[in-house]
Each structure stands twice: as structure tokens, then as C-alpha cells.
XYZ file of N, CA and C in Angstrom:
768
model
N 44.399 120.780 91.716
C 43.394 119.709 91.815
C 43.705 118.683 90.727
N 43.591 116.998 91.279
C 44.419 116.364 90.243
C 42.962 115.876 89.334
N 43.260 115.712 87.890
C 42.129 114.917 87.725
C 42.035 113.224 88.121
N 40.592 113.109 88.177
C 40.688 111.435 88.160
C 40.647 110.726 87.252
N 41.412 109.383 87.062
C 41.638 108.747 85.750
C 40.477 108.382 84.785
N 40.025 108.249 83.991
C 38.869 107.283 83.179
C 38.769 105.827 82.797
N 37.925 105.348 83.575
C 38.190 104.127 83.513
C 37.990 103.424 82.554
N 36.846 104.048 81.732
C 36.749 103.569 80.027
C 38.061 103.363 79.269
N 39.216 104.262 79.405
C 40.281 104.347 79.020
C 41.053 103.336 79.374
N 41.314 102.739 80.644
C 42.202 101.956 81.246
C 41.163 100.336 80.357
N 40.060 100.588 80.872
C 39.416 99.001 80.338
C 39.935 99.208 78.529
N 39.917 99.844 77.634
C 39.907 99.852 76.291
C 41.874 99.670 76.239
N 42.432 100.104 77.022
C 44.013 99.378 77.039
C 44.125 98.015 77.415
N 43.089 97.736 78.645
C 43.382 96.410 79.253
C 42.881 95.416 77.834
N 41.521 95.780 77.295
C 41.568 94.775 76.061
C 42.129 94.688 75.068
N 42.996 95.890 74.772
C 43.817 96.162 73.774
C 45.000 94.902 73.911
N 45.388 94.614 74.654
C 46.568 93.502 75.237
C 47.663 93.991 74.564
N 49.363 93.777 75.249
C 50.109 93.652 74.876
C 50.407 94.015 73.267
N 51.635 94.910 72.678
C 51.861 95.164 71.685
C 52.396 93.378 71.026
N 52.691 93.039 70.137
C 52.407 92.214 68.932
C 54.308 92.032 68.568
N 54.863 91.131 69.252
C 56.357 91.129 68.743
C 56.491 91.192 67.604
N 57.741 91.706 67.424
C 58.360 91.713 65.861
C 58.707 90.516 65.579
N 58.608 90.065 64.634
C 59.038 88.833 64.322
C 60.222 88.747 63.397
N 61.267 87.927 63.510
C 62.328 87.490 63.515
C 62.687 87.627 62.029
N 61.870 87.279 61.092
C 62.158 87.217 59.503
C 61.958 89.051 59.390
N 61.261 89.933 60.104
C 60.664 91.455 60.031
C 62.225 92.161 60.365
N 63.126 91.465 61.358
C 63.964 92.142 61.896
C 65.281 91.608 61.076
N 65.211 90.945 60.616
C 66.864 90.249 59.683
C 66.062 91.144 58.492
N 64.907 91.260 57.691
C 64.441 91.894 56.827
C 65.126 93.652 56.805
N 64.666 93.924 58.285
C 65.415 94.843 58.284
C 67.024 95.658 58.253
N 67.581 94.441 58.831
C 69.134 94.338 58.738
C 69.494 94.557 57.817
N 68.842 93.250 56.669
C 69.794 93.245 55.139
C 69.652 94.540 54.266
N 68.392 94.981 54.751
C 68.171 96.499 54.140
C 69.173 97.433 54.329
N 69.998 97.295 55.438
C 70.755 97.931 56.070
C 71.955 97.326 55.946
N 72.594 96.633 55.560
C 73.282 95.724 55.652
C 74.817 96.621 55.360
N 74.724 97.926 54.348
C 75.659 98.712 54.352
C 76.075 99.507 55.230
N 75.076 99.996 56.016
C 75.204 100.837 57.490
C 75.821 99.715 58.302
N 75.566 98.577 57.999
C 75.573 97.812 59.652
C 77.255 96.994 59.227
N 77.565 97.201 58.147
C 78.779 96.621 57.521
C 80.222 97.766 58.090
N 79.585 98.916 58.172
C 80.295 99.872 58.187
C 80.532 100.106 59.385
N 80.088 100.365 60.248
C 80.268 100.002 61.997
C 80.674 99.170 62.173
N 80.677 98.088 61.816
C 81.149 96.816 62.262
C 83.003 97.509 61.998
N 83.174 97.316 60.632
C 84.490 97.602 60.156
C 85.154 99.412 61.034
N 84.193 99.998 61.621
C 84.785 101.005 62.273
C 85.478 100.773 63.569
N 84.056 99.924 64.136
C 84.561 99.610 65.470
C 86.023 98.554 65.695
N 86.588 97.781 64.468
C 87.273 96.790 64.304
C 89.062 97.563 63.998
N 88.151 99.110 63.360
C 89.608 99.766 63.650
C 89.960 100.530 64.548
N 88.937 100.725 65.007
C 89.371 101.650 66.091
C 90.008 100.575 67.395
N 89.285 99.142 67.354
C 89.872 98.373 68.409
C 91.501 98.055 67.694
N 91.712 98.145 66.577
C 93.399 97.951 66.284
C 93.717 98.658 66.440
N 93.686 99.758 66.340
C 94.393 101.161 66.626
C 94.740 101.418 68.219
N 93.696 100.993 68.913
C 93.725 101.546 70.066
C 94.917 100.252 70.842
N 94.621 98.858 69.934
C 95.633 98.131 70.480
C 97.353 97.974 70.433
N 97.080 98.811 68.974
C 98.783 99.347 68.310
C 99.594 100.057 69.272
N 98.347 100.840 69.924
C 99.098 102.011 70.698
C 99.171 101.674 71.800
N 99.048 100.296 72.329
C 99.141 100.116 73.803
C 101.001 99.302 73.918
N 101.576 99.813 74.929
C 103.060 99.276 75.234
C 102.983 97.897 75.086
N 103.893 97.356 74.540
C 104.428 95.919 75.184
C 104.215 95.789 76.120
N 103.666 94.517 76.763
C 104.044 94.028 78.321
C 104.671 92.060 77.826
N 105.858 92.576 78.463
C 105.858 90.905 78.503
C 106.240 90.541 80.146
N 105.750 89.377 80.594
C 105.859 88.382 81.944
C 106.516 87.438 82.076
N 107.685 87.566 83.265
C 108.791 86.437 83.254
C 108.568 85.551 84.263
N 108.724 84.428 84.827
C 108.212 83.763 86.122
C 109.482 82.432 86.420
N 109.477 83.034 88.028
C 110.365 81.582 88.427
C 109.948 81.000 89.832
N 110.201 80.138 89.715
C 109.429 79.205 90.767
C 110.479 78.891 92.018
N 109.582 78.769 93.317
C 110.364 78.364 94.660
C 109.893 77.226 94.698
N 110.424 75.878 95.082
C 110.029 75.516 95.757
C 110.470 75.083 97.353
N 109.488 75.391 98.194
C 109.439 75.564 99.579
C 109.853 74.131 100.233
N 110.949 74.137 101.526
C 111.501 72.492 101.800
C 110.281 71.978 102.810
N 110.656 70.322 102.844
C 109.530 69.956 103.656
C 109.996 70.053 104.714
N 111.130 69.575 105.063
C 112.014 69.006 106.246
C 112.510 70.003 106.952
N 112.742 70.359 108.097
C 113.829 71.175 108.810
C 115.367 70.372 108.634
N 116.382 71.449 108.524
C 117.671 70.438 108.686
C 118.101 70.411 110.235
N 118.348 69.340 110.495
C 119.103 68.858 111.346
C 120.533 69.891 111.760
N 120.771 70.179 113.008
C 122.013 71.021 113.595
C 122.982 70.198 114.186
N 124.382 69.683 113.982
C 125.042 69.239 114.522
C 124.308 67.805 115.793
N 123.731 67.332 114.407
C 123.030 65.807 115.074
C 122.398 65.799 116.032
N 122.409 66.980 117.148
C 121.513 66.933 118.475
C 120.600 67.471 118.208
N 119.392 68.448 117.907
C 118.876 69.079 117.673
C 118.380 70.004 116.547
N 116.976 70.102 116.465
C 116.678 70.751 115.356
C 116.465 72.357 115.534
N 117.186 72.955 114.583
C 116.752 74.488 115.520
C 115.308 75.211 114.339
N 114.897 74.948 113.723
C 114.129 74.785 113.173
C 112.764 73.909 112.850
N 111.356 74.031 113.514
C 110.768 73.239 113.573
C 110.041 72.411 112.366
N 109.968 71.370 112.196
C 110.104 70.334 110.924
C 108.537 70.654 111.016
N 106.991 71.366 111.092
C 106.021 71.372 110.599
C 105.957 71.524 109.212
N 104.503 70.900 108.457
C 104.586 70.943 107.063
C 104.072 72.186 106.783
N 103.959 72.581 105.733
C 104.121 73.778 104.894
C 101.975 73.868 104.544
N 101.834 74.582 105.573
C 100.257 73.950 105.283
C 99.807 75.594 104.568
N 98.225 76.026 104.308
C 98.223 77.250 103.691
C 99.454 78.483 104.134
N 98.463 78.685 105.081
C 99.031 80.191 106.439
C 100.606 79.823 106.312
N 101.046 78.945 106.401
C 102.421 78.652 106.446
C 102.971 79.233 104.911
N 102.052 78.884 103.650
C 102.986 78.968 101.808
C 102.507 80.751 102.555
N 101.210 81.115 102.764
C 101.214 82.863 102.553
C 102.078 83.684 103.607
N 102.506 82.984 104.526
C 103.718 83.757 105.132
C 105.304 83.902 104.592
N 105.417 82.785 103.723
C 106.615 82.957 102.781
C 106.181 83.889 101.448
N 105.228 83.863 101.168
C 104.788 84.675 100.424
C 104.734 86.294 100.380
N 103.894 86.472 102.065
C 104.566 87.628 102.494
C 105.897 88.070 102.480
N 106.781 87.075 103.094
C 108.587 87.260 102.873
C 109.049 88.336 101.672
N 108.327 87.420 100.531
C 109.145 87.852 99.443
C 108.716 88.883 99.127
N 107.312 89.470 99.485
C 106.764 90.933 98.903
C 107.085 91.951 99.961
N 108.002 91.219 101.037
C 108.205 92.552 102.005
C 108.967 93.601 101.287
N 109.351 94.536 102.073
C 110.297 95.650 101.830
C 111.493 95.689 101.787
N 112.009 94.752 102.929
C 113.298 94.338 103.223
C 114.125 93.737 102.304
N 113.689 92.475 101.388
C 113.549 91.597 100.749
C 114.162 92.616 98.881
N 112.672 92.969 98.851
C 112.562 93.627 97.443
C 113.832 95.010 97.895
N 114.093 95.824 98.999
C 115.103 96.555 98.558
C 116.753 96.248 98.476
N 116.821 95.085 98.813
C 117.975 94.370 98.879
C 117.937 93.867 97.136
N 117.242 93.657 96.767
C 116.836 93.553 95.197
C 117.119 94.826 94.347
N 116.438 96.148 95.298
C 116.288 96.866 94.261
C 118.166 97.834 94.074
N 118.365 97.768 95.564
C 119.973 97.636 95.420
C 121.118 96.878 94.673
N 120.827 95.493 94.432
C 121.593 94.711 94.117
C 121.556 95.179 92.878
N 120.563 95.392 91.991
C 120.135 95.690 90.495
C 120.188 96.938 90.342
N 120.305 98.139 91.363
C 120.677 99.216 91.598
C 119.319 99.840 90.357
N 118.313 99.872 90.703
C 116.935 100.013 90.260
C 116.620 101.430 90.299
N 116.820 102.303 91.618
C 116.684 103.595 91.958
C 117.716 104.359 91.072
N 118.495 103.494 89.825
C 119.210 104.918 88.460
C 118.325 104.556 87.707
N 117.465 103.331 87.459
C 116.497 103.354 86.438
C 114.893 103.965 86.011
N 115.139 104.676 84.746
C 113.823 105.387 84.610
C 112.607 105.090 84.690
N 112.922 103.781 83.884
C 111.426 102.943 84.238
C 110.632 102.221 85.937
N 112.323 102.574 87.042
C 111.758 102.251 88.301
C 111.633 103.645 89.059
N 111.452 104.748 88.420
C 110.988 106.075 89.005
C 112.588 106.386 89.446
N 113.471 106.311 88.555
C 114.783 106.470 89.055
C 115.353 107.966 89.384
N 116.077 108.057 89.966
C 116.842 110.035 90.748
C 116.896 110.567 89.264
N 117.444 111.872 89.855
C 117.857 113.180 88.601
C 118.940 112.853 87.836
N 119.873 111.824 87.980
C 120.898 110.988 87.425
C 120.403 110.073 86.610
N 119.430 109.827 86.366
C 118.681 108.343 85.596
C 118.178 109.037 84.726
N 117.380 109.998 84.434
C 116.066 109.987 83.846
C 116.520 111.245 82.775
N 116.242 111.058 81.581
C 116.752 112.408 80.343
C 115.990 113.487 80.854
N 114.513 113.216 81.376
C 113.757 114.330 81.622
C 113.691 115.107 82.539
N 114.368 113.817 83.707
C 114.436 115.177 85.024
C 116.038 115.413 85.351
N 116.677 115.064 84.209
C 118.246 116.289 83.921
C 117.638 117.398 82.416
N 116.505 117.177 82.164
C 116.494 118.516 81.075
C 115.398 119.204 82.300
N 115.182 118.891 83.455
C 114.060 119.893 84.228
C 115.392 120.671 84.626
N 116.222 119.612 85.445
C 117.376 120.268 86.331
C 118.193 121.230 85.986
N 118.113 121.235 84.419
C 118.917 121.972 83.226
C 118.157 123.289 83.040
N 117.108 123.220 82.751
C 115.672 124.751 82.385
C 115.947 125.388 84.073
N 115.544 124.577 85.081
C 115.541 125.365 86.394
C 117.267 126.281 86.644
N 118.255 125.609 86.500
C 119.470 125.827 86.868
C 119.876 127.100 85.827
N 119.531 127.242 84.408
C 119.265 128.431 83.785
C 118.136 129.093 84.087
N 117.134 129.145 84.218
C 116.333 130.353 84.510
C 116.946 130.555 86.447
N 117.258 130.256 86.722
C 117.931 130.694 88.612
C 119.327 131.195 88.049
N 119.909 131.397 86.771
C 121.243 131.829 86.921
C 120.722 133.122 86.193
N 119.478 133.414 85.617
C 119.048 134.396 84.466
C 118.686 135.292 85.608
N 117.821 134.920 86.217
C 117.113 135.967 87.699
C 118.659 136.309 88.069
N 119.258 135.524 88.576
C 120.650 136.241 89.371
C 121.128 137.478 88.660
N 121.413 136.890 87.378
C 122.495 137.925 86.828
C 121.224 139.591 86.640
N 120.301 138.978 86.122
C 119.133 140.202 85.621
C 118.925 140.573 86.745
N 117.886 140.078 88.063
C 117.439 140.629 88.719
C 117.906 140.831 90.065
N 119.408 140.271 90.281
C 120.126 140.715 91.996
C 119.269 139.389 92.542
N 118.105 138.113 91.972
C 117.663 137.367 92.742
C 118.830 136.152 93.165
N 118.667 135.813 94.504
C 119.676 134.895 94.824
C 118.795 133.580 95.336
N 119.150 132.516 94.268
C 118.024 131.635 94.800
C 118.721 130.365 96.386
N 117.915 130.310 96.434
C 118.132 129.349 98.025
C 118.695 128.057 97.690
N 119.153 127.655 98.415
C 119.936 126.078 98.118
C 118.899 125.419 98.232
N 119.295 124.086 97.267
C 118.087 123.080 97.151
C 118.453 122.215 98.378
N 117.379 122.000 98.625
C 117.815 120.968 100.223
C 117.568 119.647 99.639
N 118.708 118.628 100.422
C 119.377 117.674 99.731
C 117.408 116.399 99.962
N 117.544 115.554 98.586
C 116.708 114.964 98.834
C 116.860 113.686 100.144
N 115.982 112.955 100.864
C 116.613 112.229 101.944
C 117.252 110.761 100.720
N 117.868 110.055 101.334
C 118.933 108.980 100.489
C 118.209 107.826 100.107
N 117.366 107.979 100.727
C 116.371 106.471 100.465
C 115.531 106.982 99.676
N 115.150 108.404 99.427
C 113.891 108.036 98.603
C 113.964 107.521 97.321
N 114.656 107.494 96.278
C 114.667 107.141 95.353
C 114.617 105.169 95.121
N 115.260 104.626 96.381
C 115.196 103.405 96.856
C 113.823 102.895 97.283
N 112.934 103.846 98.267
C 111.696 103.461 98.217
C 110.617 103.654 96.880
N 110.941 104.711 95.753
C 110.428 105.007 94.833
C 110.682 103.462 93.806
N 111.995 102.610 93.816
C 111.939 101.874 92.815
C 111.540 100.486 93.230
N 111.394 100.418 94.741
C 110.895 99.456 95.407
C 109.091 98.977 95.539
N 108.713 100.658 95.222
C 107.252 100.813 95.260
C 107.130 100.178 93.689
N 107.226 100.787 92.288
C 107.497 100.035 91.419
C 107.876 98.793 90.860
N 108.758 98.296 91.663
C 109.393 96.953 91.838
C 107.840 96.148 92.001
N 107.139 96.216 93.176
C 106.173 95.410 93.703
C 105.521 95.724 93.186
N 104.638 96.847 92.189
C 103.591 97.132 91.551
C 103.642 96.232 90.108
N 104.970 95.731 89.921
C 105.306 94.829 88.627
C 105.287 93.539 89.183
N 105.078 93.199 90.267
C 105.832 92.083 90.966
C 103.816 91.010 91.609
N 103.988 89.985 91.467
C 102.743 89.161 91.379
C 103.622 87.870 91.576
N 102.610 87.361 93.320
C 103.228 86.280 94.116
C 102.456 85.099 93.765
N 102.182 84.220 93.838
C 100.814 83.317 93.634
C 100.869 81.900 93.904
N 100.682 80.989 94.669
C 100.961 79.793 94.912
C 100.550 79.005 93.816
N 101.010 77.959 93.290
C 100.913 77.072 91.948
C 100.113 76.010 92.515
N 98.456 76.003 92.460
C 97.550 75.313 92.843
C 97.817 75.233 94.475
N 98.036 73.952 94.891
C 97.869 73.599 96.119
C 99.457 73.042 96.389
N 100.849 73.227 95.755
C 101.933 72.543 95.781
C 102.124 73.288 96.584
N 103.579 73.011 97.764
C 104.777 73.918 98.028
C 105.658 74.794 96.974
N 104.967 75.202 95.742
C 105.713 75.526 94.647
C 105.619 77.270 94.660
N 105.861 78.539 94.740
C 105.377 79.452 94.559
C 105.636 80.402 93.346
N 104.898 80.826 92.809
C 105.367 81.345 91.620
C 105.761 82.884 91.431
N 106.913 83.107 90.971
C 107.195 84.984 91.121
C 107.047 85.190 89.867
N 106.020 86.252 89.480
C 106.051 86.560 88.062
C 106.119 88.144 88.182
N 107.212 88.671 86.921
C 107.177 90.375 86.751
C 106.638 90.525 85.829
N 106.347 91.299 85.204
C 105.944 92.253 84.159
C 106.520 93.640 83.976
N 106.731 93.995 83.113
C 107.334 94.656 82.473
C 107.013 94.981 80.795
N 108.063 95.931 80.352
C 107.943 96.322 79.098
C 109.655 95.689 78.245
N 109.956 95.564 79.049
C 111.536 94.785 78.289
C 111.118 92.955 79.016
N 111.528 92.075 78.253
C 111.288 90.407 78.205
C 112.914 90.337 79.329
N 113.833 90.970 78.762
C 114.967 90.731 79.219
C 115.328 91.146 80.879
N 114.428 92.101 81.021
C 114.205 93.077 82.786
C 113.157 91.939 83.402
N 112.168 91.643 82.790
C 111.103 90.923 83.579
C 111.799 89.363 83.997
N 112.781 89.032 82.854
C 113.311 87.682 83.800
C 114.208 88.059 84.779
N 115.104 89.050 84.463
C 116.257 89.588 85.465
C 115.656 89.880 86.666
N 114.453 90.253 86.492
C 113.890 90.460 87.924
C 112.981 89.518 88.435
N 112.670 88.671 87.958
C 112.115 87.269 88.557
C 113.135 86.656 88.706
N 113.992 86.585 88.405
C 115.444 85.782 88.865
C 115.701 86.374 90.000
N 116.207 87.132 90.298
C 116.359 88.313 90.988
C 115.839 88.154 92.679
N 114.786 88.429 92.579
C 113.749 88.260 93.748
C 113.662 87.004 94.174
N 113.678 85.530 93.262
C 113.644 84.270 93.997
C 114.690 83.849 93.918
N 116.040 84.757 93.893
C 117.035 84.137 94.380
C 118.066 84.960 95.647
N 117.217 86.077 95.676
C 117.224 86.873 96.747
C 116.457 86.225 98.350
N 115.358 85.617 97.769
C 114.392 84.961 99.008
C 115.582 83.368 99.443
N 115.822 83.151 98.660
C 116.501 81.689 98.443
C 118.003 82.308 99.585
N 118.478 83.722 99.164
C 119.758 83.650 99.622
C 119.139 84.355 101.413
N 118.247 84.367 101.499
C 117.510 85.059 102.584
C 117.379 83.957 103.551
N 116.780 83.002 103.037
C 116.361 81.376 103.837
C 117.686 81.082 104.220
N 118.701 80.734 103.432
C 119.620 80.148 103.824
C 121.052 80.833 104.895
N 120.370 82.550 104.594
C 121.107 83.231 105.686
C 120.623 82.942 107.335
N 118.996 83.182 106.859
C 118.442 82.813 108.407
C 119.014 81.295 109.120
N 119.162 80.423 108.293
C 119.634 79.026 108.737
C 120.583 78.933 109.051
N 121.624 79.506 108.473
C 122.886 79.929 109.100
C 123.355 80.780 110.378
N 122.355 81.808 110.526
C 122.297 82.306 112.147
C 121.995 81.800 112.947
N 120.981 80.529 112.166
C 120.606 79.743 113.631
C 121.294 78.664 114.168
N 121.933 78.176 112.877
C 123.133 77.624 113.413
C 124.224 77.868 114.070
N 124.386 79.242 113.401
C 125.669 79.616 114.480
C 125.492 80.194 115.889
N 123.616 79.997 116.013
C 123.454 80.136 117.559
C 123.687 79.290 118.300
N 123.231 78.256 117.599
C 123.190 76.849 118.493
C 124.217 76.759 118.332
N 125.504 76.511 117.925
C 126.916 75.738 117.708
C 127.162 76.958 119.171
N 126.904 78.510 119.459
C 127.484 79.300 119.858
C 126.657 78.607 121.873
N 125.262 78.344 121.457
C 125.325 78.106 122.769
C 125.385 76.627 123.181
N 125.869 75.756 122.426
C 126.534 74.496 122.799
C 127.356 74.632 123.296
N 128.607 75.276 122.339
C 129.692 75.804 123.156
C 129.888 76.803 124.467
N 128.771 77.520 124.510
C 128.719 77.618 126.039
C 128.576 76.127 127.392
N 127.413 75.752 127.133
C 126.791 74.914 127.530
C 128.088 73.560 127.957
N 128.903 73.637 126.648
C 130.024 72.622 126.892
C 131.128 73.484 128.233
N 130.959 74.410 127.814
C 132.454 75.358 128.767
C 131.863 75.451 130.304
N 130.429 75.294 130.224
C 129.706 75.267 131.553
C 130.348 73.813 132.221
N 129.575 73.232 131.559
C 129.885 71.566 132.066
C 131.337 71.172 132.271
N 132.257 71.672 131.622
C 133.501 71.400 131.780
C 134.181 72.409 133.409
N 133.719 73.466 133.172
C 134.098 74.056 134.369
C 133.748 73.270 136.169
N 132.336 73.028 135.669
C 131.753 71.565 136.714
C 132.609 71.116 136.844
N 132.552 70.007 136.108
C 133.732 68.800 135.994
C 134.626 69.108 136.604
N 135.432 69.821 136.204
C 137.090 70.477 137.018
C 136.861 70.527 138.688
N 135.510 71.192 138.183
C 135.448 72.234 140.245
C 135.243 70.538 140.796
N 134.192 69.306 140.283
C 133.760 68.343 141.103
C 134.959 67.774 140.871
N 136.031 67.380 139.990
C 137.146 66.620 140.272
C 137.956 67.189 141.706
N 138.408 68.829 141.440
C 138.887 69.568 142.951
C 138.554 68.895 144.018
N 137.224 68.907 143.560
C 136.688 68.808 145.391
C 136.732 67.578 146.016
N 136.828 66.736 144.686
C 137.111 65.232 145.154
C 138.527 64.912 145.500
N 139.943 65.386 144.810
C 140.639 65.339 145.273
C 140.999 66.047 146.466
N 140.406 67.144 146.796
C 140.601 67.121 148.669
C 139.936 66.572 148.964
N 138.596 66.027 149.036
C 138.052 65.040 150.099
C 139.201 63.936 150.071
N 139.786 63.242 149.129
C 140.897 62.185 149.444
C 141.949 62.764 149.798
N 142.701 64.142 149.981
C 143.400 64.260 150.395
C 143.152 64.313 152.244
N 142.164 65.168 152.346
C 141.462 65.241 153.949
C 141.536 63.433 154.476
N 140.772 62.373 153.262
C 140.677 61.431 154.013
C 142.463 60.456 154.472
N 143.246 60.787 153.578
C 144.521 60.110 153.429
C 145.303 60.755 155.078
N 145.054 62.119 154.998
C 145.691 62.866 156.335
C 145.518 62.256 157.529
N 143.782 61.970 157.469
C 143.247 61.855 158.668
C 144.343 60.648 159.501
């Protein structure tokens, strides 16, 4: 059974009103009293934020810039095989996409041969630590043999790419695309813990995209040059057959 409230009680709070702020000279009064406690936190928290910043890695960020063409080029003066639209958003974030594909970055991570490096999650050939694992496992499997008659199983071979997708996944986790305001300009920036890796690999990647553009332009040229030259061997074969046929009609007409 609950009790019911007293209302004498509630009216003697309601006139009571609101507690009485502290006032401002009461509370710095209190500070300076304190002023050694509050000196001392201050200076704790100030080392513990250096400390904690001492111990954080280097990162330094390298960046190089595309910029994207306006124009389509022209193919052997007749035709454009490339359509000359301007470079509007959807258009900079599809080159953008380009460069963060897979295709792109492992042709990178090959060229720089990334999958021996430790810092890109590199194979059992790269890394001190996983040739001192390969080293502890390969002695304790020769210790069982000889001690215990155990015969351990062959290691089954890892597949060939993974270490390529491992430094590629890394690659892009360092890797930050970003259009430079509203220009055709795009910006590739890495990060890293070496100054000297983060430009090598912003170099790297926008001159990989660069040698990418100008491959595609080149296939398309050598389509079109390939089906001109059809197109010409067509028309010429014409030609021949309609000259034939004209010289027998004048021969038919000369007989007659």
C-alpha cells in the first residue's frame, strides 16, 4: 500500500524556491584555495598528453596531383574515338574510382614489388618475424620427428596472389583520393611512416593512372587505324569488282 504524498510538504518546497547560485567571486575563492591541487592536474594531464604523444609513430603525407584533360584527341583527322564531354562531378569521381581500383593499385604494388615489404603485410621472405616463426615451427617439426616417429604433413603452398592482395589492401588503406575544390585537378595523397615511401608512392600511383590513360588511348587508336584499314580494303575491293564490271560492259558493248 503506497503512501499518499503531504501536501504541506510539497507547498513548504514550492515556497522555499529554487536553491541560491554560487556566485562567481565564492567559486574562483574556492579555486585559489586550491590552486595547488588544481596546478597539479593540470601539469599531470599535460604529461601524460606528451607522453602519450612521444609514443605515437611518425606519420608523414606525400601528395601529387592529376590533372584531368578537357579535350578528347583527335584520331587520324577523321574522327574522334573518344568523346570530347567536359569533366563534370560523376565524370572527376569515376576517374577517381580508376585510381583506387584494384587493377590499377596492383600494377603499383608489383611495379614497387610491395608484397616483400613488411610494412605492406609482406610474405615469409620480407618480414624478420615471420622467418623467426618459420624458423621455431621448422625446429620444433624436426624435434617431434627425430623424438617422437611424428611425421609432419607438407605445408600446402600459399595461393600466389595472396601476398599481392595483402599489400594492395594496405596500399589503399594508406592511399586518400580527393578532388582539389571544384578543379579538374585530383589529389593522391599517402601516408605512411617513412617521408621517402609516401612520395614514392604518390608518385607511383599518379603515374601509373597517367600510364593507364594513355594506354587506353592507344588501343583506341589502334582500333580505329585497324578498322579504317578494313573499311579502306572494303572499298577498294568495290572499286576493282565496279571497274571489272565496267570493263565488260564495254567489252560486251564494242563486240556487239
Amino acid at each position: 500500500m503506497t503512501a499518499a504524498p503531504d501536501p504541506r510538504a510539497f507547498e513548504a518546497a514550492m515556497a522555499a524556491g529554487p536553491p541560491a547560485p554560487v556566485a562567481a567571486a565564492e567559486l574562483l575563492s574556492v579555486l585559489w584555495r586550491r590552486k595547488g591541487l588544481v596546478l597539479l592536474g593540470g601539469l599531470l594531464g599535460l604529461s601524460l598528453a606528451a607522453a602519450a604523444l612521444a609514443r605515437l609513430p611518425d606519420r608523414w603525407t606525400a601528395q601529387a596531383e592529376v590533372l584531368l584533360e578537357a579535350r578528347a584527341p583527335m584520331v587520324v583527322d577523321l574522327a574522334q574515338v573518344l568523346p570530347a564531354a567536359p569533366y563534370d562531378a560523376q565524370a572527376v569521381q569515376s576517374e577517381m574510382r580508376l585510381i583506387l581500383s584494384q587493377q590499377l593499385l596492383a600494377r603499383v604494388a608489383r611495379k614497387l614489388r610491395l608484397a616483400e615489404d613488411p610494412a605492406f603485410g609482406g610474405s615469409a621472405e620480407g618480414g624478420r618475424l615471420a622467418r623467426l616463426t618459420d624458423r621455431a615451427k621448422a625446429f620444433a617439426a624436426s624435434l617431434a620427428e627425430r623424438h617422437l616417429g611424428w611425421t609432419p604433413p607438407a605445408p600446402r603452398p600459399a595461393p600466389p596472389d595472396l601476398a599481392e592482395r595483402r599489400a594492395v589492401r594496405e596500399l589503399r588503406r594508406s592511399l586518400d583520393v580527393k578532388q582539389q575544390d571544384l578543379s579538374r585537378v585530383i589529389a593522391v595523397r599517402v601516408t605512411s611512416g617513412d617521408p621517402a615511401m609516401s612520395a614514392l608512392l604518390a608518385n607511383a600511383v599518379a603515374d601509373q593512372y597517367i600510364v593507364d590513360q594513355l594506354e587506353a588511348k592507344f588501343d583506341a587508336t589502334e582500333r580505329a587505324a585497324r578498322w579504317l584499314e578494313e573499311r579502306l580494303t572494303d572499298i577498294s575491293g568495290r572499286l576493282e569488282a565496279a571497274e571489272a564490271a565496267a570493263e565488260a560492259q564495254r567489252a560486251r558493248l564494242a563486240a556487239a
